Coordinates of C-alpha atoms in Angstrom, one line a residue:
Chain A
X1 CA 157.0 137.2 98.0
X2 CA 154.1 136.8 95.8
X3 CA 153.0 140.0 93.0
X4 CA 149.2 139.5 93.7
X5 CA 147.3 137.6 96.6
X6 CA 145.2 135.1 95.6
X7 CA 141.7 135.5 96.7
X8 CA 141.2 132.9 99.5
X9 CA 137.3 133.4 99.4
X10 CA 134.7 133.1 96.7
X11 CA 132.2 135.5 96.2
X12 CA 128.6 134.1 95.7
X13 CA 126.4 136.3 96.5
X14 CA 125.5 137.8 93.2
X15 CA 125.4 134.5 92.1
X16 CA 121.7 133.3 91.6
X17 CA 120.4 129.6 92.7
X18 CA 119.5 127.7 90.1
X19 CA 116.0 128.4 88.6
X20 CA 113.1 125.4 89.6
X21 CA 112.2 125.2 85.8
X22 CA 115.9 124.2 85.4
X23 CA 116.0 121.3 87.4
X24 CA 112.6 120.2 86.1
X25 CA 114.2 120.2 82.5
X26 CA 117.4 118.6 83.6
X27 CA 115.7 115.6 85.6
X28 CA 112.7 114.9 83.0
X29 CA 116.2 114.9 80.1
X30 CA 117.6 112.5 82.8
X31 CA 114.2 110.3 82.8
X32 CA 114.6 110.0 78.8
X33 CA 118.4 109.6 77.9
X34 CA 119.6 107.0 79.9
X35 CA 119.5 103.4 78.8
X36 CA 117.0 102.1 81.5
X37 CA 114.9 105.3 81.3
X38 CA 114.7 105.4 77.3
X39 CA 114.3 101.2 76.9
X40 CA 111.3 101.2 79.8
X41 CA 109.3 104.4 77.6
X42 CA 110.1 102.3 74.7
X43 CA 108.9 99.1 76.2
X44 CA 106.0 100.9 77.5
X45 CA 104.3 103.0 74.5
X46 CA 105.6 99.6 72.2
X47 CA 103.6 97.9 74.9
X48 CA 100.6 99.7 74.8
X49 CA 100.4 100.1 71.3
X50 CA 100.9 96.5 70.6
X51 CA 97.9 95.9 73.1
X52 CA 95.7 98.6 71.1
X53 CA 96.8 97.2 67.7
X54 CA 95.9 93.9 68.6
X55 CA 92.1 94.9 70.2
X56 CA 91.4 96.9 67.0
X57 CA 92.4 93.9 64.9
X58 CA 90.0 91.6 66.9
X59 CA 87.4 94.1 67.5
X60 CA 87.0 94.2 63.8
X61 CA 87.4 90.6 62.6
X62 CA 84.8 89.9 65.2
X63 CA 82.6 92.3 64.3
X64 CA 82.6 93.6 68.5
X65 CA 81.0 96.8 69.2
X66 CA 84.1 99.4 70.5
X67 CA 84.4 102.7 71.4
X68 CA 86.7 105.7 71.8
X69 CA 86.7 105.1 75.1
X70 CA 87.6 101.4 75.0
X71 CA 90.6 102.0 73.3
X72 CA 91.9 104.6 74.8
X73 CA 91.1 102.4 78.5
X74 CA 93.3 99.3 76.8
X75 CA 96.1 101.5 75.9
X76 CA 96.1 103.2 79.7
X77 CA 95.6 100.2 81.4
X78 CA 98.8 98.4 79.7
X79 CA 101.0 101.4 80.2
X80 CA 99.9 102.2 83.7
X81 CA 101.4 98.8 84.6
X82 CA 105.4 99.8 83.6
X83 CA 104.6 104.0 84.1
X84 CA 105.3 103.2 87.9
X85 CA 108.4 101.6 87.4
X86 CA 110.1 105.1 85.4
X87 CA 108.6 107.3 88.5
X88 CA 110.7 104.6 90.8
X89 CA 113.8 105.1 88.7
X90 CA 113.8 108.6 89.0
X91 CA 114.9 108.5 92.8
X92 CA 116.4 105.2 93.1
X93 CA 119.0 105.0 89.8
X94 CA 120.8 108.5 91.7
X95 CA 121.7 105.7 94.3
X96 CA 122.0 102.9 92.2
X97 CA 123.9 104.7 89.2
X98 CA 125.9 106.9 92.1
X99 CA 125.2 110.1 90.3
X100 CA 123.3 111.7 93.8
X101 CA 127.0 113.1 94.2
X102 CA 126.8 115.3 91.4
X103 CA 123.0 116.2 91.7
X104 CA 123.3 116.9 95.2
X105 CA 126.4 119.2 94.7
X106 CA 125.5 121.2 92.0
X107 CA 122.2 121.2 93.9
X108 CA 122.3 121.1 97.6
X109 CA 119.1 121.7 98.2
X110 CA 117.9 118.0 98.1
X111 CA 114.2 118.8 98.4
X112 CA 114.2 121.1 95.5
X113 CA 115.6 118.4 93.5
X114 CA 113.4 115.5 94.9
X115 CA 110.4 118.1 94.0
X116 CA 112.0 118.3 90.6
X117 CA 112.1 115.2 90.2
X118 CA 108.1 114.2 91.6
X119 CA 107.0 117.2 88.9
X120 CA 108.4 115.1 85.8
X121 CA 106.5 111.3 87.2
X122 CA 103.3 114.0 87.5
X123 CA 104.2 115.2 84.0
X124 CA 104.9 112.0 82.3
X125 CA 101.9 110.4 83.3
X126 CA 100.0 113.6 81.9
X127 CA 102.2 112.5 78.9
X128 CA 101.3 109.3 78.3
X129 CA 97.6 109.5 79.4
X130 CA 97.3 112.3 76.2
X131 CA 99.2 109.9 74.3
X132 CA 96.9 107.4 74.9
X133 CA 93.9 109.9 73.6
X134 CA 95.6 110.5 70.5
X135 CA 96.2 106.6 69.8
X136 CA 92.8 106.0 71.1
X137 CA 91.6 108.1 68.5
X138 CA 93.8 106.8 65.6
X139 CA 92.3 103.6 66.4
X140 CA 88.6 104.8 66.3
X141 CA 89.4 106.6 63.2
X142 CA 90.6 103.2 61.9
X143 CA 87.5 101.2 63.1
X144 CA 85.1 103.6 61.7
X145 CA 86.9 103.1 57.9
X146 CA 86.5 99.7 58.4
X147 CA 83.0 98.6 60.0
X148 CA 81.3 101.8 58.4
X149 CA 80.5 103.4 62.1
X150 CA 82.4 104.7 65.0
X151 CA 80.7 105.2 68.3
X152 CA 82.7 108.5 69.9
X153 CA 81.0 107.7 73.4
X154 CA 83.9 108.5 75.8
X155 CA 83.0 108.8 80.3
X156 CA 84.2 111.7 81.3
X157 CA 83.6 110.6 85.0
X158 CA 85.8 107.2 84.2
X159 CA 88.5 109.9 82.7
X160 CA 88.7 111.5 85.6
X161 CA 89.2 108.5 87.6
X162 CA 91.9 107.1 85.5
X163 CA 93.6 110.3 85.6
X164 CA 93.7 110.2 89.6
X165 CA 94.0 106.6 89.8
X166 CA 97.4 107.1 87.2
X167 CA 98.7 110.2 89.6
X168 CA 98.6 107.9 92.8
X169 CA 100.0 105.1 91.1
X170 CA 102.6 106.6 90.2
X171 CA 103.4 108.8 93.6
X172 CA 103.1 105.5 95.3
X173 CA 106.0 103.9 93.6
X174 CA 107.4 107.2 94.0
X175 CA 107.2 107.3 97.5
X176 CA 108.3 103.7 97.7
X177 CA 111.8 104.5 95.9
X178 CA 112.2 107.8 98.7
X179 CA 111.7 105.5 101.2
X180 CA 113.8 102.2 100.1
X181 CA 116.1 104.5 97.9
X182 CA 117.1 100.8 95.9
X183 CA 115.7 100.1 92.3
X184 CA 115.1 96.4 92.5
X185 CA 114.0 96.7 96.3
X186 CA 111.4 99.1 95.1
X187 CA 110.4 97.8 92.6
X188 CA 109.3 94.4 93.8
X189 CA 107.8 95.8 96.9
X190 CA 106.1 98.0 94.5
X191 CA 104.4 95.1 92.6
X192 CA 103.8 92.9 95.9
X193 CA 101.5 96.2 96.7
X194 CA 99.9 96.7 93.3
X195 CA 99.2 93.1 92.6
X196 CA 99.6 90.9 95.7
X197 CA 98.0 92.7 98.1
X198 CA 94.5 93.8 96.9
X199 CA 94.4 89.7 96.7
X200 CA 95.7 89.0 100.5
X201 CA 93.0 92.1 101.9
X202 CA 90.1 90.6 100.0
X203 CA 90.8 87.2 101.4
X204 CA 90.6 88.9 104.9
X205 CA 87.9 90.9 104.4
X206 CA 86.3 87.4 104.6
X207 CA 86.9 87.9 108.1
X208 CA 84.2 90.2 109.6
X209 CA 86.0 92.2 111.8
X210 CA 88.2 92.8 109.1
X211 CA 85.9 93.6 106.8
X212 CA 85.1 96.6 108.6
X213 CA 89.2 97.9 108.6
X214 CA 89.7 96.8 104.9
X215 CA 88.1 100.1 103.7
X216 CA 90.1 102.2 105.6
X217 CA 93.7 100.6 104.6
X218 CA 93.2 99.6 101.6
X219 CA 93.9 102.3 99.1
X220 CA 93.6 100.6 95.5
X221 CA 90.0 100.1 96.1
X222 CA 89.8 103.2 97.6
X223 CA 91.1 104.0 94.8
X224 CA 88.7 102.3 92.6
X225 CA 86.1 104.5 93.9
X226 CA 87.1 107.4 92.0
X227 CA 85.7 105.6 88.8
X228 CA 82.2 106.2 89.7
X229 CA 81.8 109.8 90.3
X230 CA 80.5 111.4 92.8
X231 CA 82.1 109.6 95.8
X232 CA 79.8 109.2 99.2
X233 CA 81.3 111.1 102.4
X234 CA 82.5 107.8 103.7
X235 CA 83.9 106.8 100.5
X236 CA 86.0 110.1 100.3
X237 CA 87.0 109.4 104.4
X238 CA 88.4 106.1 103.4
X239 CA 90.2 107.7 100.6
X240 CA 91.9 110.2 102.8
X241 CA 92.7 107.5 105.3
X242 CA 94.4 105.3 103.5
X243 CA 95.6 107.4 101.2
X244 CA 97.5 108.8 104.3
X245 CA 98.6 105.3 105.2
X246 CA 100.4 104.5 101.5
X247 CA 101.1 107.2 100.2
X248 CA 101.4 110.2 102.6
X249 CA 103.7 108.0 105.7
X250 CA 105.9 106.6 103.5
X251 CA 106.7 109.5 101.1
X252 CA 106.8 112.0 104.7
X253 CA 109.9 109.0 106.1
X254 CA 111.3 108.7 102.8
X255 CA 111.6 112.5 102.0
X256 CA 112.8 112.6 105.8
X257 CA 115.4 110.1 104.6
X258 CA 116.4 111.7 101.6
X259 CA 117.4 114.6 103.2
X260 CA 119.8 113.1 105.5
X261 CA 120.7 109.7 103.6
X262 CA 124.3 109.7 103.1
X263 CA 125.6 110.4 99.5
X264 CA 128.1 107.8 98.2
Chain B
X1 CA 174.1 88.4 88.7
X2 CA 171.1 87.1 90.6
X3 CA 171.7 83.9 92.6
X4 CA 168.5 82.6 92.1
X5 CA 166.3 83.0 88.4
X6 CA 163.1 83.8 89.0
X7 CA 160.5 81.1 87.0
X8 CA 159.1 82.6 84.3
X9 CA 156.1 80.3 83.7
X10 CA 153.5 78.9 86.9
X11 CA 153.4 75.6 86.4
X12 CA 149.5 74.7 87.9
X13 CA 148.9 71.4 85.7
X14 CA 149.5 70.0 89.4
X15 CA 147.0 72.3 90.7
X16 CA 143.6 70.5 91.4
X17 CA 140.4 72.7 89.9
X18 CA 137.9 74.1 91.8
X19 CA 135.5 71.3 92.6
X20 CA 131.6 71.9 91.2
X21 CA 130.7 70.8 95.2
X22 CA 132.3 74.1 96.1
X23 CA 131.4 76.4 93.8
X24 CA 127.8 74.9 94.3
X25 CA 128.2 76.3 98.2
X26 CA 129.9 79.6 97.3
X27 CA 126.7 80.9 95.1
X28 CA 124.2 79.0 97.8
X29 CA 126.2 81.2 100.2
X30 CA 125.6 84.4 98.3
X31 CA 122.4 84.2 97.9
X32 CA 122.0 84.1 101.7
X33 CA 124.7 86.8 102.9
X34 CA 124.2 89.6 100.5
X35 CA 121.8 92.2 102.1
X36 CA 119.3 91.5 99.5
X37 CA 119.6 87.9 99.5
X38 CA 118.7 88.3 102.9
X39 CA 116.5 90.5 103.0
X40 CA 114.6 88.8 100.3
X41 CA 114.8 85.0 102.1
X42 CA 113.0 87.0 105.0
X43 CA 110.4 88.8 103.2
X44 CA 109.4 85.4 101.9
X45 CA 109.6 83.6 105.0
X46 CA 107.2 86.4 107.0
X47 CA 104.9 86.8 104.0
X48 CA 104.4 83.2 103.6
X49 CA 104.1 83.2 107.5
X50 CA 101.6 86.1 107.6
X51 CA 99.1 84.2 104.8
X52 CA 99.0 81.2 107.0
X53 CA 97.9 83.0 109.8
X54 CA 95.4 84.9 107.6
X55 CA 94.2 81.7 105.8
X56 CA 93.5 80.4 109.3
X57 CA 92.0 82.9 111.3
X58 CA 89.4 83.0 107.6
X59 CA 89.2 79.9 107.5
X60 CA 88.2 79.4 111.7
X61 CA 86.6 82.3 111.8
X62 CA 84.2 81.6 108.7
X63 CA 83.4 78.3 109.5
X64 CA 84.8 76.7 106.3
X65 CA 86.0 73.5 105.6
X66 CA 89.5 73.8 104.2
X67 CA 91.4 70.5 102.8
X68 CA 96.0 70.2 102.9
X69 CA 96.0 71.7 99.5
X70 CA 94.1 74.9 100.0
X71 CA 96.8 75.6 102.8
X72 CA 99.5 75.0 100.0
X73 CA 97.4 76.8 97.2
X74 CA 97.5 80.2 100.3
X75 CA 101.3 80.1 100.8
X76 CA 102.4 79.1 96.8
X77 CA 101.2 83.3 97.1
X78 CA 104.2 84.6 98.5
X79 CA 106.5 81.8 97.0
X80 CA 105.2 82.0 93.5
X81 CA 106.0 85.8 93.8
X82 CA 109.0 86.3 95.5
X83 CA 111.0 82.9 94.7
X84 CA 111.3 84.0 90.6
X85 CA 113.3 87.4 92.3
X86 CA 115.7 85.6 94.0
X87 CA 116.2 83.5 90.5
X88 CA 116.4 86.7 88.8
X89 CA 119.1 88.4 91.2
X90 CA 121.0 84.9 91.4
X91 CA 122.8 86.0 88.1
X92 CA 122.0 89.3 87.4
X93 CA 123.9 91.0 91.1
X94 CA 127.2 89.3 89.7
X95 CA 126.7 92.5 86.6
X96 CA 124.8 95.2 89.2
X97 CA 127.3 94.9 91.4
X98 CA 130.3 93.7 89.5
X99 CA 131.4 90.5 91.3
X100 CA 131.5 89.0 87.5
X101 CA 135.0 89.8 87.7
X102 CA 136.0 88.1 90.5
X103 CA 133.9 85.1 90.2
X104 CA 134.8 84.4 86.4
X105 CA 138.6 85.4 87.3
X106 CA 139.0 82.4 90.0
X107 CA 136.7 80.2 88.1
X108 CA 137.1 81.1 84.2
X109 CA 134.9 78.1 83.1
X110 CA 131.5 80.2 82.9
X111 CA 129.1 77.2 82.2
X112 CA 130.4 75.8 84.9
X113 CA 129.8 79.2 87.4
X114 CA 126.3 78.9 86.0
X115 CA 125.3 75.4 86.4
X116 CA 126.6 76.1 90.1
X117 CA 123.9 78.9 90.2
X118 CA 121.1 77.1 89.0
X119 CA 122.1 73.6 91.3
X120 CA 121.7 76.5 94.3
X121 CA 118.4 78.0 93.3
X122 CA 117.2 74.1 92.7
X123 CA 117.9 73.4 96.2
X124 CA 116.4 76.9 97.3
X125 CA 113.2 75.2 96.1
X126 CA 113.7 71.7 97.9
X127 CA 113.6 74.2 101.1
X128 CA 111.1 76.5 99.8
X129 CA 109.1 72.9 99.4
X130 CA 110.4 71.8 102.5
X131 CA 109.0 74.9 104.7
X132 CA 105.3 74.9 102.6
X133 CA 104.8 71.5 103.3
X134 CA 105.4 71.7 106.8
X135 CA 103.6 75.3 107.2
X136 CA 101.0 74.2 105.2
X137 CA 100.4 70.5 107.4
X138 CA 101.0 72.6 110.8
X139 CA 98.2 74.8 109.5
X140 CA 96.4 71.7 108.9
X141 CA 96.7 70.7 111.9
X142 CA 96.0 73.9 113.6
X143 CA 92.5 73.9 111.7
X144 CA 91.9 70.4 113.2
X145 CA 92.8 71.1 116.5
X146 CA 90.7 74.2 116.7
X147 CA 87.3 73.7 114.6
X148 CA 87.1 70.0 115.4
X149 CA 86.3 68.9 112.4
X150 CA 88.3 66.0 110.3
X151 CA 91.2 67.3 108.8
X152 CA 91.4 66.2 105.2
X153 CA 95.0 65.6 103.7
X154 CA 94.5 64.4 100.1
X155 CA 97.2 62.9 98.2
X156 CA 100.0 65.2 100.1
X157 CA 103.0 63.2 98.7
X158 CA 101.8 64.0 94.8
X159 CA 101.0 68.0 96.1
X160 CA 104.4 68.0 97.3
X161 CA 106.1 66.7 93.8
X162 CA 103.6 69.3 91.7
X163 CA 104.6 72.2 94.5
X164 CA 108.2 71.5 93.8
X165 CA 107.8 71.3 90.1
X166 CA 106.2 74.9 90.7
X167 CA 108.2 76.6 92.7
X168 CA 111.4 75.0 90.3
X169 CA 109.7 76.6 87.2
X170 CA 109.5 79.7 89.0
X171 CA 112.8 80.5 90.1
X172 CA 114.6 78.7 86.7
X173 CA 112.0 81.3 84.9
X174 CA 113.1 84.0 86.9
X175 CA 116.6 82.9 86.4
X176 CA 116.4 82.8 82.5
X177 CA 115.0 86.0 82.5
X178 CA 118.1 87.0 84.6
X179 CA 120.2 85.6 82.5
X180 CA 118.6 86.9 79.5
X181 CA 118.7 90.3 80.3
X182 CA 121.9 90.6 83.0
X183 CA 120.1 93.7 84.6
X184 CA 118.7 93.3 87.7
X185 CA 115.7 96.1 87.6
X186 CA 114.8 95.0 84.2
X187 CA 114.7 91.2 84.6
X188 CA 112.5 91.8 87.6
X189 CA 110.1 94.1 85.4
X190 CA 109.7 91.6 82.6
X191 CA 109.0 88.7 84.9
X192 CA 106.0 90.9 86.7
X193 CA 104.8 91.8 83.4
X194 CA 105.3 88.0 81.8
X195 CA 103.5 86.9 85.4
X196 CA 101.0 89.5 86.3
X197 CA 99.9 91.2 83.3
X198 CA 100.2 88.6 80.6
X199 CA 97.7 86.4 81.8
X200 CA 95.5 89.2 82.0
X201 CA 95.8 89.5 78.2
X202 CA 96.0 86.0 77.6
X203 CA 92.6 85.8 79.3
X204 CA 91.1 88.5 77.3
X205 CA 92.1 87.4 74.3
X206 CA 90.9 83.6 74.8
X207 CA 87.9 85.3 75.6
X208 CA 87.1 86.9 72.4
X209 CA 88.6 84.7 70.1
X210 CA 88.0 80.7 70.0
X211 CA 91.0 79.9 67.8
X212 CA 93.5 81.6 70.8
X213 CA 91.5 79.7 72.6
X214 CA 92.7 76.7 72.3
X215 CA 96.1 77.7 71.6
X216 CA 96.3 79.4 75.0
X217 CA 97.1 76.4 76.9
X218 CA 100.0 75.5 74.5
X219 CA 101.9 79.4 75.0
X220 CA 100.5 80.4 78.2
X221 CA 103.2 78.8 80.8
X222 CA 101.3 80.3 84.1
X223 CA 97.7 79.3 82.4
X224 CA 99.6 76.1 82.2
X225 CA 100.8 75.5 85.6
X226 CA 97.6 75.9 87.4
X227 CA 97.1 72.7 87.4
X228 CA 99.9 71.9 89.0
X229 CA 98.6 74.1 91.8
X230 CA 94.9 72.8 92.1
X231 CA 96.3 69.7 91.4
X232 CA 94.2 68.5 88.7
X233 CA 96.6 68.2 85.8
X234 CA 96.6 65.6 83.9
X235 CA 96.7 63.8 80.2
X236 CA 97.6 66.5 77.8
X237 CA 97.9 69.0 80.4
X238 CA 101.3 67.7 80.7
X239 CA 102.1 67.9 76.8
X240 CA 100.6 71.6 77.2
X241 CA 103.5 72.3 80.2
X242 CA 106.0 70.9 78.7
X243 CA 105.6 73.0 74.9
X244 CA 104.9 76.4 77.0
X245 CA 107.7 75.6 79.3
X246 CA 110.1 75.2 76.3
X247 CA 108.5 78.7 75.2
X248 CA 109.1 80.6 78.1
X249 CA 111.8 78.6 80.5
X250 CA 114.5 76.7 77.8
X251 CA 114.0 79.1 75.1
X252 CA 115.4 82.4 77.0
X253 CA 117.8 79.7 79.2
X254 CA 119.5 78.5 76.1
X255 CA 119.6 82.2 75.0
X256 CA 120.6 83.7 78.3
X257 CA 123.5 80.9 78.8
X258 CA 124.7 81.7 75.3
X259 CA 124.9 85.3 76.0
X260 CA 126.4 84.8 79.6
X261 CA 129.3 82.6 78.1
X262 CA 129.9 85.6 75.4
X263 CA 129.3 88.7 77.7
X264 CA 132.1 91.4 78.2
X265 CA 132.5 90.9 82.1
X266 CA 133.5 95.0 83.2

């Protein structure tokens, strides 16, 4: 009947999967231009400049003694609090905004994505912590015009523990949002853990049977550790170990889950 | 043609309205049977749970002498945290998950939808009072019974009036915030950040400058309440609430309810 067949299949095969770099540049443009993601890294460097603003003004009226590394601690201190909550966002708004239908057709390979996506939290907080250099230097600039001296002293140890302390931060809200894949969900459970918790283990650490498990499950002062280079061996064991407990188990259940959570 | 005309108008003068008794019930129902109403109500109860047994196996186990109030002090905790979220997600799940429609369809008089809302997350705190209380005195008890020593209860009927004027700041707080920003991730952030980190600043501040101070008191509406929590307030302390509270509760309330009443509901 017909002139020409149509052809019932469609060849792919010459057709190459999308390149990793790709994704990485599609979900760190996703991170940025959409209304939560560009008010929260507006809220957050406004923030944190606000906070640095505000020390340099009172350093100086006070005549306080302030250093490089002072200010660029009070600008990563107030925008490690909200950098968290952008990592979250990442997984959980492709539920919550229902655009996993899309992401997860165009790429199918959900892990490559999920990787895409843990790349770009890694990357922003690389970001903002050389953000935070560069204001931390404006500001010491500043304080040197103005009280005739700046003092460039900057711990490279304390750096280094920011820096890791930063990456787990944000990986543990990460790991939370694979695992409860629901923004607000998340994100209180996320601040329970950052704020709540170090309170409720201290309290039982009061205990002395407990005070001998605190260590070894509680990860922020674990954590904390890493400020004072270089760590004991049973410093570094409790690391790992809890470490495992909040950040390893529940991204390994929540990747598990992302692979086979329904898309809707 | 037609036997019968059809009216053309609906003639409900006769129809009663919906009574503020039911719509108080409807959004003291939703809060409970949405999944995470629910699962919010339970994270509170088990948390709050789980710090009383802490608090008590410390306390047993340490040999300290704990009065009523540092039972209250250990569960206000979990409340203090958790309550303001449920305030938050009282107004804010009507816009996340677009039940706005429907609720301001059968009941188009919005202030009225909202007063219902916050009548519901005031009686949420009566039984958020009612359960501390009675955890708190059981673990009072419990602490009696166990170390054998006298069980000091302090002035528990003034603790209870200063624990339910807490846990109502907390939960109106997190509902102006809700209603404020009618987005349920970000009214969440901004209370954190207005509870956790704030104060933090605050602190620092007061610290290094003796003019903030003494203005702290007068802006600083957590710095404020804790004396409702230790129980100590008292004189100006109260003037001090009440200017903070107008900062940080009435202030975005009054701005929130404006912006609710004018809101494109989609």
């Amino acid at each position: 009947m017909s002139a020409a067949a149509m052809p019932v299949t469609l060849d792919v095969a010459g057709t190459p999967g999308i390149p990793f770099s790709r994704l990485f540049g599609v979900e760190l443009r996703k991170s940025a231009d959409t209304r939560a993601g560009r008010w929260l890294i507006g809220v957050t460097f406004g923030l944190s400049l606000l906070a640095d603003v505000i020390v340099l003004i009172v350093v100086v009226v006070q005549d306080e003694a302030m250093s490089f590394g002072d200010f660029v601690a009070a600008f990563a201190f107030v925008s490690s609090i909200l950098l968290p909550v952008l990592g979250i966002m990442l997984v959980t708004s492709e539920w919550s905004q229902r655009t996993a239908m899309t992401t997860f057709t165009l790429e199918p390979r959900r892990m490559r994505v999920v990787m895409a996506k843990m790349l770009v939290g890694i990357a922003l907080t690389f970001v903002v912590i050389a953000f935070a250099l560069v204001v931390g230097l404006v500001c010491n600039l500043l304080y040197g015009a103005f009280q005739g001296s700046a003092d460039w002293t900057f711990g490279w140890s304390g750096f280094f523990g920011f820096l890791i302390n930063q990456t787990f931060a944000m990986l543990g809200g990460f790991a939370l949002a694979c695992l409860l894949l629901n923004t607000p969900a998340t994100i209180v459970v996320f601040f329970v853990y950052k704020w709540v918790l170090p309170g409720l283990i201290a309290l039982g650490a009061l205990m002395e049977w407990f005070s001998h498990v605190a260590p070894w499950i509680d990860f922020q002062s674990a954590q904390g550790e890493l400020y004072e280079m270089p760590l004991t061996g049973s410093q570094w064991a409790h690391l790992a170990v809890s470490g495992f407990l909040w950040l390893v188990i529940p991204l390994a259940i929540g990747l598990w889950r992302i692979l086979r959570a329904e898309v809707k | 043609m037609s036997a019968m005309t059809v009216p053309a108008t609906l003639d409900v003068s006769q129809t009663a309205t919906v009574p503020f008794g039911r719509l108080v019930r409807v959004e003291l129902r939703k809060l409970a049977d949405t999944r995470a109403g629910r699962w919010l109500l339970i994270a509170i109860a088990a948390l709050t749970l789980l710090v009383l047994i802490i608090q008590l196996s410390v306390v047993l186990g340490q040999d300290l002498h704990p009065k009523y109030i540092d039972f209250l002090q250990g569960m206000n905790t979990p409340m203090g945290v958790l309550l303001p979220v449920l305030g938050v997600m009282s107004v804010t799940s009507e816009w996340s998950q677009r039940t706005a429609m429907v609720t301001f369809t059968l009941e188009p008089s919005r202030v009225r939808v909202i007063a219902a809302k916050f009548v519901s997350i005031l009686l949420i705190s009566v039984l958020a009072l009612i359960v501390g209380v009675l955890l708190g005195a059981l673990g009072n008890v419990l602490y009696g019974v166990f170390s054998g020593n006298t069980v000091v209860w302090g002035s528990a009927g003034k603790y209870a009036v200063y624990y339910l004027l807490l846990y109502v700041f907390g939960m109106a707080t997190g509902f102006a915030f809700g209603a404020l920003f009618l987005n349920s991730p970000a009214g969440i952030v901004i209370y954190f950040v207005y509870s956790f980190v704030l104060p933090t600043i605050f602190g620092i501040a007061a610290a290094l400058m003796n003019w903030f101070e003494s203005l702290q008191p007068w802006i600083d509406f957590n710095f404020s309440q804790s004396g409702l929590i230790d129980a100590t307030i008292a004189g100006r302390d109260w003037a001090e609430l009440a200017v903070s509270g107008v900062i940080w509760l009435v202030i975005p309330l009054a701005i929130g309810v404006w912006r609710i009443r004018r809101a494109e509901v989609k």
